[in-house]
């Protein structure tokens, strides 16, 4: 926990008008420490998002910030004519010495964003219209970044969706059993190990490299409170070269199942077909025409791969003793793993209908 005085010092490193009031933990991300800080100027209050970058995971935070600077500048130039451009694109707040990040007295890396008011994120899937709007926003995000000028973006986490390597990491975690939890997870281990073909289904698919978001969770897009429109894609740390299909897969993973990611009542964990249709329609509308026929044809497989990969990632972290994802209770990563494999089963049961719908729409 970081004390209020240190947070005040961090907030003052950025170019914000007014007097610092407070900074409170914000959001429900698994990786960074996010705070909402408030400043006052007379009767006016301004909020900002302050984030401590998790440098155990993003080991090159400067490269991450370079990516985010380039991506937000490109989006801003593309959306320059939009009346609400400052709500459509994340706005980095520079530090007093003109950088997009700050290193505090303890060596921690921070960044700040203007707070986008009148909008919010949702952790669990909601209404079809919300799924459509969120997927459309991520599709648009890919489309607007398709012509990002060279050089290639940094791979902020190398091999992020290299599913063969994710599978190998699971095998190492099973063998090492560092936290002594393999016995407790024996059923999940057996299930995960039997899914190698699903996990690696797209390894040799030769799909084109795109600028991808690579963390297209439902709670990484802000929906406007009044219109419900997906106004701003956030959480840009993992924007990197990758496969568009995997972005779609993560949308299906997080927008089609109304249960929480760590739900213990697995009977609640199923793919809702109406939500899937909304995600598919929204994504195709947002992404427009630049995807190849092969990319479009791979979307349902992408959903299976990403759900399976996420099950493997949660299980790997459970076996390693919860060193990657934040947890608030002992078996949370195992519960998260179980929901992913239950969701995968539900997708497989509905796969034919999903493929049929996909073919009818492309
Ligand atoms: P994490 O990587 O930990 O998920 P995010 O960047 O997604 O962190 O931020 C966590 C939460 O903070 C988001 O889900 C969103 O609700 C909120 N948030 C982030 N950036 C902004 C912003 N610029 N304006 C308003 N809310 C934001
Ligand atoms: C992490 O930071 P957050 O909560 O948006 C993770 C994603 C996982 C997700 C699972 C950098 O995302 O890859 O899909 O948890 N981010 C990183 O909920 O590993
Ligand atoms: Mg997030």
Tab-separated table of C-alpha atoms and ligand atoms in Angstrom:
chain	number	residue	atom	x	y	z
A	1	UNK	CA	0.000	0.000	0.000
A	2	UNK	CA	1.365	3.409	-0.920
A	3	UNK	CA	0.784	6.172	1.633
A	4	UNK	CA	-1.100	9.379	0.910
A	5	UNK	CA	1.974	11.574	1.154
A	6	UNK	CA	3.833	9.566	-1.480
A	7	UNK	CA	0.767	9.620	-3.734
A	8	UNK	CA	0.563	13.402	-3.350
A	9	UNK	CA	4.224	13.720	-4.322
A	10	UNK	CA	3.649	11.524	-7.382
A	11	UNK	CA	0.547	13.502	-8.408
A	12	UNK	CA	2.548	16.751	-8.139
A	13	UNK	CA	5.109	15.437	-10.598
A	14	UNK	CA	2.494	15.786	-13.356
A	15	UNK	CA	1.210	18.971	-14.988
A	16	UNK	CA	-2.140	19.354	-13.272
A	17	UNK	CA	-3.785	22.615	-12.215
A	18	UNK	CA	-5.133	23.071	-8.712
A	19	UNK	CA	-4.459	21.750	-5.251
A	20	UNK	CA	-4.152	18.035	-4.638
A	21	UNK	CA	-7.006	16.672	-2.496
A	22	UNK	CA	-6.675	12.908	-2.360
A	23	UNK	CA	-5.954	9.750	-4.357
A	24	UNK	CA	-8.044	6.608	-3.935
A	25	UNK	CA	-7.573	3.084	-5.338
A	26	UNK	CA	-9.676	2.745	-8.482
A	27	UNK	CA	-10.908	0.039	-10.858
A	28	UNK	CA	-10.442	-3.728	-10.751
A	29	UNK	CA	-7.485	-4.480	-13.010
A	30	UNK	CA	-5.309	-7.502	-12.206
A	31	UNK	CA	-1.921	-5.935	-12.958
A	32	UNK	CA	-1.304	-2.266	-12.132
A	33	UNK	CA	-2.104	-0.098	-9.113
A	34	UNK	CA	-4.632	2.438	-10.320
A	35	UNK	CA	-5.696	5.533	-8.340
A	36	UNK	CA	-8.137	8.309	-9.008
A	37	UNK	CA	-6.682	11.595	-7.761
A	38	UNK	CA	-8.692	14.778	-7.233
A	39	UNK	CA	-7.421	18.353	-7.567
A	40	UNK	CA	-9.325	21.530	-6.644
A	41	UNK	CA	-9.113	24.994	-8.225
A	42	UNK	CA	-11.634	27.200	-6.420
A	43	UNK	CA	-15.027	25.546	-6.887
A	44	UNK	CA	-13.723	23.359	-9.710
A	45	UNK	CA	-12.664	19.754	-9.187
A	46	UNK	CA	-10.539	17.821	-11.658
A	47	UNK	CA	-9.893	14.101	-11.520
A	48	UNK	CA	-6.958	12.253	-13.010
A	49	UNK	CA	-6.009	8.589	-13.243
A	50	UNK	CA	-2.636	7.821	-11.673
A	51	UNK	CA	-1.144	4.429	-12.440
A	52	UNK	CA	1.818	2.689	-11.009
A	53	UNK	CA	3.134	0.477	-13.814
A	54	UNK	CA	3.766	-3.105	-12.762
A	55	UNK	CA	7.420	-3.391	-13.787
A	56	UNK	CA	7.691	-7.022	-12.695
A	57	UNK	CA	5.410	-7.718	-15.666
A	58	UNK	CA	6.231	-4.798	-17.974
A	59	UNK	CA	9.972	-4.973	-17.551
A	60	UNK	CA	10.602	-2.165	-20.048
A	61	UNK	CA	8.160	0.560	-18.936
A	62	UNK	CA	9.777	3.183	-21.164
A	63	UNK	CA	9.054	1.058	-24.245
A	64	UNK	CA	5.456	0.695	-23.041
A	65	UNK	CA	5.127	4.463	-22.723
A	66	UNK	CA	6.681	5.013	-26.167
A	67	UNK	CA	4.042	2.697	-27.626
A	68	UNK	CA	1.239	4.476	-25.784
A	69	UNK	CA	2.490	7.911	-26.899
A	70	UNK	CA	2.583	6.835	-30.547
A	71	UNK	CA	-0.766	5.070	-30.442
A	72	UNK	CA	-2.656	7.883	-28.694
A	73	UNK	CA	-1.111	10.502	-31.017
A	74	UNK	CA	-2.115	8.498	-34.077
A	75	UNK	CA	-5.672	7.990	-32.813
A	76	UNK	CA	-5.890	11.675	-31.947
A	77	UNK	CA	-4.866	12.708	-35.454
A	78	UNK	CA	-7.398	10.293	-36.970
A	79	UNK	CA	-10.202	11.562	-34.736
A	80	UNK	CA	-9.164	15.239	-34.852
A	81	UNK	CA	-12.490	16.267	-36.411
A	82	UNK	CA	-14.595	14.586	-33.747
A	83	UNK	CA	-16.111	17.166	-31.384
A	84	UNK	CA	-15.350	14.938	-28.408
A	85	UNK	CA	-11.821	13.861	-29.334
A	86	UNK	CA	-10.656	14.280	-25.711
A	87	UNK	CA	-13.171	11.653	-24.602
A	88	UNK	CA	-12.447	9.317	-27.513
A	89	UNK	CA	-8.711	8.937	-26.922
A	90	UNK	CA	-6.768	8.521	-23.684
A	91	UNK	CA	-4.891	11.735	-22.860
A	92	UNK	CA	-1.495	11.299	-21.240
A	93	UNK	CA	-0.648	14.089	-18.820
A	94	UNK	CA	3.005	15.123	-19.151
A	95	UNK	CA	5.280	15.446	-16.167
A	96	UNK	CA	6.699	18.858	-15.254
A	97	UNK	CA	9.844	17.922	-17.191
A	98	UNK	CA	7.833	16.962	-20.273
A	99	UNK	CA	7.892	13.177	-20.125
A	100	UNK	CA	4.951	10.773	-20.159
A	101	UNK	CA	6.163	8.880	-17.100
A	102	UNK	CA	7.582	9.660	-13.682
A	103	UNK	CA	9.942	7.653	-11.492
A	104	UNK	CA	9.323	8.272	-7.779
A	105	UNK	CA	11.797	8.281	-4.885
A	106	UNK	CA	11.394	4.507	-4.488
A	107	UNK	CA	12.127	3.856	-8.166
A	108	UNK	CA	8.482	3.104	-9.031
A	109	UNK	CA	7.219	4.083	-12.505
A	110	UNK	CA	4.043	6.139	-12.813
A	111	UNK	CA	1.906	7.717	-15.523
A	112	UNK	CA	-1.174	9.906	-15.475
A	113	UNK	CA	-4.227	10.216	-17.723
A	114	UNK	CA	-6.943	12.830	-17.895
A	115	UNK	CA	-10.031	11.309	-16.317
A	116	UNK	CA	-12.768	10.699	-18.865
A	117	UNK	CA	-15.938	11.817	-17.087
A	118	UNK	CA	-19.491	10.646	-17.777
A	119	UNK	CA	-18.475	7.132	-18.786
A	120	UNK	CA	-17.675	3.852	-17.070
A	121	UNK	CA	-16.386	0.326	-17.470
A	122	UNK	CA	-18.245	-2.861	-16.547
A	123	UNK	CA	-16.570	-5.960	-15.121
A	124	UNK	CA	-19.155	-8.583	-16.055
A	125	UNK	CA	-20.906	-8.911	-19.402
A	126	UNK	CA	-24.124	-6.947	-19.611
A	127	UNK	CA	-26.705	-6.196	-22.277
A	128	UNK	CA	-26.269	-7.129	-25.957
A	129	UNK	CA	-26.184	-3.446	-26.903
A	130	UNK	CA	-23.270	-2.872	-24.494
A	131	UNK	CA	-21.382	-5.853	-25.898
A	132	UNK	CA	-21.965	-4.536	-29.403
A	133	UNK	CA	-20.715	-1.074	-28.502
A	134	UNK	CA	-17.630	-2.364	-26.721
A	135	UNK	CA	-16.691	-4.757	-29.531
A	136	UNK	CA	-17.283	-2.029	-32.099
A	137	UNK	CA	-14.926	0.286	-30.205
A	138	UNK	CA	-12.169	-2.357	-30.193
A	139	UNK	CA	-12.794	-3.062	-33.895
A	140	UNK	CA	-12.511	0.656	-34.676
A	141	UNK	CA	-9.358	0.804	-32.594
A	142	UNK	CA	-7.739	-1.871	-34.790
A	143	UNK	CA	-8.964	-0.147	-37.964
A	144	UNK	CA	-7.678	3.304	-36.998
A	145	UNK	CA	-4.278	1.856	-36.099
A	146	UNK	CA	-3.935	-0.274	-39.225
A	147	UNK	CA	-1.921	2.499	-40.894
A	148	UNK	CA	0.269	3.435	-37.932
A	149	UNK	CA	3.514	4.584	-39.561
A	150	UNK	CA	6.726	2.563	-39.040
A	151	UNK	CA	8.628	1.570	-36.978
A	152	UNK	CA	6.949	-1.554	-35.658
A	153	UNK	CA	5.637	-1.103	-32.083
A	154	UNK	CA	7.640	-2.612	-29.229
A	155	UNK	CA	6.441	-6.006	-28.047
A	156	UNK	CA	5.705	-4.788	-24.530
A	157	UNK	CA	5.519	-8.402	-23.321
A	158	UNK	CA	7.304	-10.699	-25.786
A	159	UNK	CA	5.383	-13.861	-26.741
A	160	UNK	CA	2.268	-12.526	-25.044
A	161	UNK	CA	-0.115	-14.744	-27.031
A	162	UNK	CA	2.444	-17.374	-28.008
A	163	UNK	CA	0.200	-20.197	-26.945
A	164	UNK	CA	2.827	-22.892	-27.464
A	165	UNK	CA	5.043	-21.065	-24.946
A	166	UNK	CA	2.104	-20.581	-22.580
A	167	UNK	CA	1.533	-24.325	-22.722
A	168	UNK	CA	5.212	-25.033	-22.077
A	169	UNK	CA	5.132	-22.653	-19.096
A	170	UNK	CA	2.209	-24.623	-17.680
A	171	UNK	CA	4.138	-27.871	-18.065
A	172	UNK	CA	7.087	-26.331	-16.200
A	173	UNK	CA	4.800	-25.071	-13.432
A	174	UNK	CA	3.264	-28.535	-13.034
A	175	UNK	CA	6.695	-30.146	-12.836
A	176	UNK	CA	8.053	-27.567	-10.375
A	177	UNK	CA	4.899	-27.417	-8.215
A	178	UNK	CA	6.531	-24.488	-6.390
A	179	UNK	CA	3.572	-23.754	-4.129
A	180	UNK	CA	2.706	-27.396	-3.480
A	181	UNK	CA	-0.734	-26.991	-5.068
A	182	UNK	CA	-0.623	-29.532	-7.916
A	183	UNK	CA	-2.614	-32.139	-5.965
A	184	UNK	CA	-5.417	-29.650	-5.282
A	185	UNK	CA	-5.556	-28.821	-8.993
A	186	UNK	CA	-5.155	-32.333	-10.382
A	187	UNK	CA	-8.487	-32.289	-12.274
A	188	UNK	CA	-7.741	-28.892	-13.853
A	189	UNK	CA	-4.202	-29.974	-14.733
A	190	UNK	CA	-5.515	-33.077	-16.518
A	191	UNK	CA	-8.067	-30.984	-18.371
A	192	UNK	CA	-5.578	-28.278	-19.354
A	193	UNK	CA	-2.971	-30.751	-20.550
A	194	UNK	CA	-5.584	-32.406	-22.782
A	195	UNK	CA	-6.237	-29.063	-24.521
A	196	UNK	CA	-2.896	-28.657	-26.302
A	197	UNK	CA	-4.489	-28.797	-29.764
A	198	UNK	CA	-7.041	-26.131	-28.910
A	199	UNK	CA	-4.448	-23.868	-27.288
A	200	UNK	CA	-2.104	-24.054	-30.275
A	201	UNK	CA	-4.756	-24.144	-33.037
A	202	UNK	CA	-3.546	-20.904	-34.649
A	203	UNK	CA	0.200	-21.278	-34.149
A	204	UNK	CA	0.877	-22.030	-37.836
A	205	UNK	CA	-2.110	-20.182	-39.259
A	206	UNK	CA	-0.009	-17.536	-41.064
A	207	UNK	CA	-2.416	-14.729	-40.279
A	208	UNK	CA	-1.128	-11.189	-40.987
A	209	UNK	CA	0.461	-9.127	-38.263
A	210	UNK	CA	-1.673	-6.175	-37.128
A	211	UNK	CA	-1.540	-3.490	-34.476
A	212	UNK	CA	-3.539	-5.178	-31.730
A	213	UNK	CA	-4.756	-4.142	-28.298
A	214	UNK	CA	-4.153	-7.587	-26.758
A	215	UNK	CA	-6.213	-6.995	-23.604
A	216	UNK	CA	-9.681	-6.481	-25.064
A	217	UNK	CA	-11.551	-7.187	-21.842
A	218	UNK	CA	-15.009	-5.706	-21.522
A	219	UNK	CA	-13.708	-3.515	-18.684
A	220	UNK	CA	-11.071	-1.979	-20.927
A	221	UNK	CA	-13.530	0.145	-22.854
A	222	UNK	CA	-15.401	3.122	-21.430
A	223	UNK	CA	-19.104	3.239	-22.313
A	224	UNK	CA	-20.730	6.665	-22.312
A	225	UNK	CA	-23.252	6.999	-19.448
A	226	UNK	CA	-25.849	8.765	-21.595
A	227	UNK	CA	-25.576	7.281	-25.071
A	228	UNK	CA	-24.096	3.900	-24.141
A	229	UNK	CA	-21.576	4.316	-26.975
A	230	UNK	CA	-18.138	2.732	-26.568
A	231	UNK	CA	-16.326	6.024	-26.473
A	232	UNK	CA	-12.795	5.152	-25.448
A	233	UNK	CA	-10.552	2.103	-25.506
A	234	UNK	CA	-8.254	2.149	-22.469
A	235	UNK	CA	-5.508	0.004	-20.891
A	236	UNK	CA	-3.018	0.366	-23.719
A	237	UNK	CA	0.054	-1.337	-22.184
A	238	UNK	CA	-0.259	-4.422	-24.328
A	239	UNK	CA	-0.853	-2.654	-27.635
A	240	UNK	CA	1.666	-4.405	-29.856
A	241	UNK	CA	2.102	-6.297	-33.123
A	242	UNK	CA	-0.136	-9.369	-33.097
A	243	UNK	CA	-3.173	-11.192	-34.455
A	244	UNK	CA	-6.510	-9.403	-34.783
A	245	UNK	CA	-8.190	-12.757	-34.164
A	246	UNK	CA	-6.835	-12.938	-30.616
A	247	UNK	CA	-8.319	-9.527	-29.800
A	248	UNK	CA	-11.678	-10.835	-30.956
A	249	UNK	CA	-11.172	-13.940	-28.840
A	250	UNK	CA	-10.689	-11.914	-25.661
A	251	UNK	CA	-13.872	-9.949	-26.428
A	252	UNK	CA	-15.840	-13.193	-26.649
A	253	UNK	CA	-14.178	-14.380	-23.433
A	254	UNK	CA	-15.217	-11.320	-21.420
A	255	UNK	CA	-18.388	-10.016	-23.105
A	256	UNK	CA	-20.505	-13.128	-23.703
A	257	UNK	CA	-20.599	-14.733	-20.250
A	258	UNK	CA	-22.641	-12.889	-17.606
A	259	UNK	CA	-20.817	-14.601	-14.702
A	260	UNK	CA	-17.711	-13.104	-13.091
A	261	UNK	CA	-14.267	-14.336	-14.123
A	262	UNK	CA	-13.858	-15.963	-10.675
A	263	UNK	CA	-17.451	-17.244	-10.323
A	264	UNK	CA	-17.589	-20.391	-8.198
A	265	UNK	CA	-21.033	-21.516	-9.364
A	266	UNK	CA	-20.002	-22.964	-12.704
A	267	UNK	CA	-23.619	-23.514	-13.765
A	268	UNK	CA	-23.657	-19.741	-14.341
A	269	UNK	CA	-20.698	-19.876	-16.708
A	270	UNK	CA	-21.932	-20.289	-20.274
A	271	UNK	CA	-21.630	-18.440	-23.539
A	272	UNK	CA	-24.813	-16.481	-24.166
A	273	UNK	CA	-25.450	-16.694	-27.904
A	274	UNK	CA	-27.254	-13.368	-28.096
A	275	UNK	CA	-24.234	-11.666	-26.547
A	276	UNK	CA	-21.938	-13.520	-28.940
A	277	UNK	CA	-23.948	-12.266	-31.898
A	278	UNK	CA	-23.703	-8.726	-30.530
A	279	UNK	CA	-19.923	-9.002	-30.112
A	280	UNK	CA	-19.510	-10.383	-33.624
A	281	UNK	CA	-21.723	-7.762	-35.258
A	282	UNK	CA	-20.123	-4.936	-33.287
A	283	UNK	CA	-16.582	-6.062	-34.041
A	284	UNK	CA	-17.228	-6.551	-37.778
A	285	UNK	CA	-18.876	-3.145	-37.986
A	286	UNK	CA	-16.036	-1.436	-36.154
A	287	UNK	CA	-13.168	-3.138	-37.911
A	288	UNK	CA	-14.550	-2.413	-41.398
A	289	UNK	CA	-13.040	-3.957	-44.493
A	290	UNK	CA	-9.321	-4.360	-43.906
A	291	UNK	CA	-9.299	-7.900	-42.489
A	292	UNK	CA	-8.539	-10.736	-44.896
A	293	UNK	CA	-11.061	-13.517	-45.535
A	294	UNK	CA	-8.771	-15.867	-43.609
A	295	UNK	CA	-8.747	-13.561	-40.582
A	296	UNK	CA	-12.532	-13.309	-40.602
A	297	UNK	CA	-12.834	-17.067	-40.947
A	298	UNK	CA	-10.573	-17.592	-37.912
A	299	UNK	CA	-12.591	-15.551	-35.402
A	300	UNK	CA	-14.452	-18.383	-33.679
A	301	UNK	CA	-11.267	-20.430	-33.401
A	302	UNK	CA	-9.617	-17.317	-31.929
A	303	UNK	CA	-12.233	-17.297	-29.168
A	304	UNK	CA	-11.508	-20.911	-28.303
A	305	UNK	CA	-7.755	-20.345	-28.308
A	306	UNK	CA	-7.905	-17.285	-26.058
A	307	UNK	CA	-10.326	-18.809	-23.539
A	308	UNK	CA	-8.154	-21.921	-23.382
A	309	UNK	CA	-4.964	-19.871	-23.099
A	310	UNK	CA	-6.461	-17.820	-20.267
A	311	UNK	CA	-7.408	-21.009	-18.408
A	312	UNK	CA	-3.814	-22.175	-18.811
A	313	UNK	CA	-2.445	-18.800	-17.644
A	314	UNK	CA	-4.593	-18.761	-14.490
A	315	UNK	CA	-3.685	-22.361	-13.707
A	316	UNK	CA	0.023	-21.664	-14.245
A	317	UNK	CA	-0.157	-18.746	-11.822
A	318	UNK	CA	-2.107	-20.784	-9.259
A	319	UNK	CA	0.595	-23.462	-9.362
A	320	UNK	CA	3.354	-20.845	-9.114
A	321	UNK	CA	1.760	-19.383	-5.945
A	322	UNK	CA	-0.130	-16.354	-7.352
A	323	UNK	CA	2.840	-14.293	-8.481
A	324	UNK	CA	1.269	-12.648	-11.575
A	325	UNK	CA	-2.434	-11.840	-11.153
A	326	UNK	CA	-3.665	-9.960	-8.095
A	327	UNK	CA	-5.725	-12.214	-5.829
A	328	UNK	CA	-8.007	-11.452	-2.908
A	329	UNK	CA	-8.533	-15.039	-1.710
A	330	UNK	CA	-6.423	-18.224	-1.738
A	331	UNK	CA	-7.945	-20.274	-4.585
A	332	UNK	CA	-9.021	-17.372	-6.746
A	333	UNK	CA	-6.711	-18.235	-9.634
A	334	UNK	CA	-7.971	-21.820	-9.578
A	335	UNK	CA	-11.569	-20.558	-9.626
A	336	UNK	CA	-10.656	-18.289	-12.540
A	337	UNK	CA	-9.106	-21.243	-14.339
A	338	UNK	CA	-12.271	-23.300	-13.840
A	339	UNK	CA	-14.510	-20.635	-15.350
A	340	UNK	CA	-12.323	-20.494	-18.443
A	341	UNK	CA	-12.507	-24.234	-19.062
A	342	UNK	CA	-16.250	-24.209	-18.396
A	343	UNK	CA	-16.651	-21.367	-20.885
A	344	UNK	CA	-14.550	-23.266	-23.411
A	345	UNK	CA	-16.849	-26.262	-23.045
A	346	UNK	CA	-19.879	-24.035	-23.607
A	347	UNK	CA	-18.273	-22.530	-26.725
A	348	UNK	CA	-17.534	-25.983	-28.096
A	349	UNK	CA	-21.165	-26.984	-27.563
A	350	UNK	CA	-22.293	-23.971	-29.603
A	351	UNK	CA	-19.425	-23.863	-32.060
A	352	UNK	CA	-21.435	-25.000	-35.101
A	353	UNK	CA	-24.030	-22.289	-34.596
A	354	UNK	CA	-21.276	-19.712	-33.970
A	355	UNK	CA	-19.538	-20.696	-37.214
A	356	UNK	CA	-22.821	-20.556	-39.118
A	357	UNK	CA	-23.527	-17.066	-37.857
A	358	UNK	CA	-19.983	-15.983	-38.707
A	359	UNK	CA	-20.312	-17.329	-42.265
A	360	UNK	CA	-23.636	-15.559	-42.704
A	361	UNK	CA	-22.114	-12.233	-41.662
A	362	UNK	CA	-18.847	-12.255	-43.652
B	1	LIG	P1	-5.477	-2.289	-15.368
B	1	LIG	O1	-4.374	-2.538	-16.356
B	1	LIG	O2	-5.025	-2.506	-13.984
B	1	LIG	O3	-6.723	-3.052	-15.753
B	1	LIG	P2	-6.747	0.102	-16.472
B	1	LIG	O4	-5.884	0.998	-17.298
B	1	LIG	O5	-7.707	-0.763	-17.210
B	1	LIG	O6	-5.812	-0.738	-15.467
B	1	LIG	O7	-7.543	1.042	-15.443
B	1	LIG	C1	-8.326	0.493	-14.395
B	1	LIG	C2	-9.721	1.140	-14.398
B	1	LIG	O8	-9.604	2.559	-14.234
B	1	LIG	C3	-10.492	0.963	-15.695
B	1	LIG	O9	-11.223	-0.231	-15.736
B	1	LIG	C4	-11.383	2.192	-15.739
B	1	LIG	O10	-12.575	1.944	-15.021
B	1	LIG	C5	-10.578	3.250	-15.018
B	1	LIG	N1	-9.883	4.169	-15.938
B	1	LIG	C6	-8.667	4.001	-16.502
B	1	LIG	N2	-8.309	5.057	-17.235
B	1	LIG	C7	-9.338	5.950	-17.147
B	1	LIG	C8	-9.574	7.283	-17.669
B	1	LIG	N3	-8.664	7.908	-18.405
B	1	LIG	N4	-10.738	7.879	-17.341
B	1	LIG	C9	-11.656	7.266	-16.549
B	1	LIG	N5	-11.505	6.034	-16.025
B	1	LIG	C10	-10.357	5.375	-16.319
B	2	LIG	C1	-4.857	-8.944	-17.064
B	2	LIG	O1	-4.741	-5.770	-16.466
B	2	LIG	P1	-5.988	-6.500	-16.815
B	2	LIG	O2	-6.794	-6.903	-15.646
B	2	LIG	O3	-6.754	-5.693	-17.851
B	2	LIG	C2	-3.860	-9.486	-18.075
B	2	LIG	C3	-4.606	-9.985	-19.312
B	2	LIG	C4	-5.564	-11.079	-18.891
B	2	LIG	C5	-6.506	-10.533	-17.834
B	2	LIG	C6	-7.409	-11.620	-17.289
B	2	LIG	C7	-0.726	-7.622	-18.940
B	2	LIG	O4	-5.542	-7.832	-17.605
B	2	LIG	O5	-3.694	-10.505	-20.256
B	2	LIG	O6	-6.297	-11.526	-20.020
B	2	LIG	O7	-5.783	-9.970	-16.722
B	2	LIG	N1	-2.913	-8.453	-18.453
B	2	LIG	C8	-1.600	-8.754	-18.589
B	2	LIG	O8	-8.487	-11.044	-16.653
B	2	LIG	O9	-1.160	-9.881	-18.426
B	3	LIG	MG1	-7.856	-2.872	-17.395
